[in-house]
């Protein structure tokens, strides 16, 4: 069974910092990996999708990388802003193609 | 937002009563999913569908049933609600297996 772990569980940083969120998984036979953002009381917003054949994806200040051999993905947020405060979740689709989620990293960016 | 509507958005119900949550999509996506989100557990899959009348169980399917009679609608039924089913329920859709998933806004269900 795929296990997905996100570290740290919570993070508080000052505005302007570059930061890295981590997602690790136990089974490298994945189909794709997706990063989401969730604001309090809201649904999940898709940020980036990385197919298993890809190494990274970029969208604006966000960059996600995937290393299947080490069972890791990282989400890099450049020049963080208070509006980036949210919970970030990663989800992996493996052989069943059904997304399996980590528990998320709660990020606070303070002015 | 992807065209996903969950209804109701909030519901309070009594223990032992049946409850049905609805997910409606306008994207004509093949896959639809129901997850529940609880503190300390994250998002867990309840059931999913890969086509009209084609459904399968997820990790936490006990006490839940689903139906999909049309591409656009996926219903989740709690046959006899219990307090342990108090949760936030999310519907998600994806065009096909292993493709990008999109989520609805969630339904907050409280069983008293």
Short mmCIF file of N, CA and C in Angstrom, two decimals, chain B residues 19-74:
data_model
loop_
_atom_site.label_atom_id
_atom_site.label_comp_id
_atom_site.label_asym_id
_atom_site.label_seq_id
_atom_site.Cartn_x
_atom_site.Cartn_y
_atom_site.Cartn_z
N UNK B 19 -28.70 9.63 4.59
CA UNK B 19 -28.31 10.93 4.05
C UNK B 19 -27.72 10.71 2.66
N UNK B 20 -28.08 11.57 1.71
CA UNK B 20 -27.51 11.49 0.37
C UNK B 20 -26.87 12.81 0.01
N UNK B 21 -25.61 12.72 -0.42
CA UNK B 21 -24.87 13.88 -0.90
C UNK B 21 -24.75 13.76 -2.41
N UNK B 22 -24.81 14.92 -3.07
CA UNK B 22 -24.79 14.91 -4.52
C UNK B 22 -23.57 15.64 -5.05
N UNK B 23 -22.99 15.07 -6.09
CA UNK B 23 -21.92 15.72 -6.83
C UNK B 23 -22.34 15.81 -8.28
N UNK B 24 -22.32 17.01 -8.81
CA UNK B 24 -22.73 17.25 -10.19
C UNK B 24 -21.59 17.91 -10.95
N UNK B 25 -21.25 17.38 -12.12
CA UNK B 25 -20.17 17.95 -12.92
C UNK B 25 -20.68 18.32 -14.30
N UNK B 26 -20.07 19.35 -14.88
CA UNK B 26 -20.44 19.79 -16.23
C UNK B 26 -19.27 19.59 -17.20
N UNK B 27 -18.26 18.82 -16.78
CA UNK B 27 -17.04 18.65 -17.58
C UNK B 27 -17.05 17.38 -18.42
N UNK B 28 -18.02 16.53 -18.22
CA UNK B 28 -18.10 15.26 -18.94
C UNK B 28 -16.89 14.36 -18.66
N UNK B 29 -16.33 14.48 -17.44
CA UNK B 29 -15.19 13.65 -17.07
C UNK B 29 -15.66 12.25 -16.72
N UNK B 30 -14.80 11.29 -17.02
CA UNK B 30 -15.16 9.89 -16.83
C UNK B 30 -15.10 9.47 -15.36
N UNK B 31 -14.05 9.93 -14.65
CA UNK B 31 -13.84 9.48 -13.29
C UNK B 31 -14.44 10.49 -12.30
N UNK B 32 -15.09 9.95 -11.28
CA UNK B 32 -15.58 10.75 -10.16
C UNK B 32 -15.24 10.02 -8.87
N UNK B 33 -14.94 10.81 -7.82
CA UNK B 33 -14.47 10.26 -6.56
C UNK B 33 -15.19 10.93 -5.39
N UNK B 34 -15.37 10.18 -4.33
CA UNK B 34 -15.79 10.75 -3.05
C UNK B 34 -14.69 10.49 -2.03
N UNK B 35 -14.26 11.58 -1.37
CA UNK B 35 -13.30 11.52 -0.28
C UNK B 35 -13.94 12.12 0.97
N UNK B 36 -13.41 11.71 2.12
CA UNK B 36 -13.72 12.41 3.36
C UNK B 36 -12.42 12.95 3.94
N UNK B 37 -12.55 14.12 4.59
CA UNK B 37 -11.37 14.75 5.18
C UNK B 37 -11.59 14.95 6.66
N UNK B 38 -10.70 14.39 7.45
CA UNK B 38 -10.80 14.47 8.91
C UNK B 38 -9.45 14.87 9.50
N UNK B 39 -9.46 15.66 10.57
CA UNK B 39 -8.20 16.02 11.23
C UNK B 39 -7.44 14.76 11.65
N UNK B 40 -6.16 14.76 11.36
CA UNK B 40 -5.33 13.62 11.74
C UNK B 40 -5.34 12.47 10.74
N UNK B 41 -6.24 12.52 9.78
CA UNK B 41 -6.33 11.44 8.78
C UNK B 41 -6.12 11.94 7.36
N UNK B 42 -6.27 13.20 7.15
CA UNK B 42 -6.16 13.71 5.80
C UNK B 42 -7.35 13.30 4.95
N UNK B 43 -7.13 13.21 3.66
CA UNK B 43 -8.17 12.83 2.71
C UNK B 43 -8.13 11.32 2.47
N UNK B 44 -9.27 10.68 2.63
CA UNK B 44 -9.36 9.24 2.42
C UNK B 44 -10.47 8.93 1.42
N UNK B 45 -10.18 8.02 0.51
CA UNK B 45 -11.11 7.67 -0.55
C UNK B 45 -12.23 6.78 -0.03
N UNK B 46 -13.48 7.15 -0.34
CA UNK B 46 -14.63 6.36 0.07
C UNK B 46 -15.06 5.42 -1.06
N UNK B 47 -15.41 5.99 -2.19
CA UNK B 47 -15.78 5.24 -3.38
C UNK B 47 -15.35 6.06 -4.59
N UNK B 48 -15.26 5.39 -5.72
CA UNK B 48 -15.03 6.12 -6.95
C UNK B 48 -15.80 5.45 -8.09
N UNK B 49 -15.92 6.19 -9.19
CA UNK B 49 -16.64 5.69 -10.35
C UNK B 49 -15.79 5.92 -11.60
N UNK B 50 -15.78 4.94 -12.48
CA UNK B 50 -15.03 5.06 -13.73
C UNK B 50 -15.94 5.04 -14.94
N UNK B 51 -17.23 5.27 -14.71
CA UNK B 51 -18.21 5.36 -15.78
C UNK B 51 -19.60 5.17 -15.22
N UNK B 52 -20.59 5.40 -16.07
CA UNK B 52 -21.98 5.23 -15.64
C UNK B 52 -22.18 3.79 -15.17
N UNK B 53 -22.67 3.68 -13.96
CA UNK B 53 -22.96 2.41 -13.30
C UNK B 53 -21.71 1.59 -12.96
N UNK B 54 -20.53 2.16 -13.16
CA UNK B 54 -19.27 1.48 -12.81
C UNK B 54 -18.65 2.15 -11.60
N UNK B 55 -18.68 1.46 -10.47
CA UNK B 55 -18.15 2.03 -9.24
C UNK B 55 -17.28 1.00 -8.51
N UNK B 56 -16.45 1.49 -7.60
CA UNK B 56 -15.62 0.59 -6.82
C UNK B 56 -15.36 1.22 -5.46
N UNK B 57 -14.98 0.36 -4.51
CA UNK B 57 -14.77 0.81 -3.14
C UNK B 57 -13.39 1.42 -2.96
N UNK B 58 -13.34 2.34 -2.00
CA UNK B 58 -12.07 2.89 -1.58
C UNK B 58 -11.68 2.38 -0.22
N UNK B 59 -10.81 3.15 0.42
CA UNK B 59 -10.21 2.76 1.70
C UNK B 59 -11.21 2.69 2.85
N UNK B 60 -12.23 3.57 2.83
CA UNK B 60 -13.14 3.68 3.97
C UNK B 60 -14.59 3.61 3.50
N UNK B 61 -14.96 2.53 2.83
CA UNK B 61 -16.27 2.43 2.20
C UNK B 61 -17.38 1.90 3.12
N UNK B 62 -17.03 1.32 4.26
CA UNK B 62 -18.06 0.75 5.12
C UNK B 62 -19.06 1.82 5.57
N UNK B 63 -20.36 1.51 5.41
CA UNK B 63 -21.41 2.44 5.83
C UNK B 63 -21.82 3.42 4.74
N UNK B 64 -21.17 3.33 3.58
CA UNK B 64 -21.47 4.22 2.46
C UNK B 64 -21.82 3.40 1.21
N UNK B 65 -22.71 3.96 0.40
CA UNK B 65 -22.96 3.41 -0.92
C UNK B 65 -22.99 4.55 -1.92
N UNK B 66 -22.82 4.22 -3.18
CA UNK B 66 -22.79 5.24 -4.23
C UNK B 66 -23.62 4.78 -5.41
N UNK B 67 -23.99 5.75 -6.22
CA UNK B 67 -24.66 5.44 -7.48
C UNK B 67 -24.30 6.48 -8.52
N UNK B 68 -24.20 6.01 -9.74
CA UNK B 68 -23.94 6.91 -10.87
C UNK B 68 -24.78 6.44 -12.05
N UNK B 69 -25.92 7.08 -12.21
CA UNK B 69 -26.85 6.71 -13.29
C UNK B 69 -26.66 7.60 -14.51
N UNK B 70 -25.97 8.73 -14.33
CA UNK B 70 -25.66 9.63 -15.43
C UNK B 70 -24.21 10.07 -15.30
N UNK B 71 -23.58 10.40 -16.42
CA UNK B 71 -22.18 10.83 -16.38
C UNK B 71 -21.98 11.97 -15.40
N UNK B 72 -22.93 12.91 -15.35
CA UNK B 72 -22.71 14.13 -14.59
C UNK B 72 -22.99 14.03 -13.10
N UNK B 73 -23.64 12.98 -12.64
CA UNK B 73 -24.03 12.92 -11.24
C UNK B 73 -23.47 11.69 -10.53
N UNK B 74 -22.92 11.92 -9.33
CA UNK B 74 -22.38 10.85 -8.51
C UNK B 74 -22.92 11.07 -7.10
#
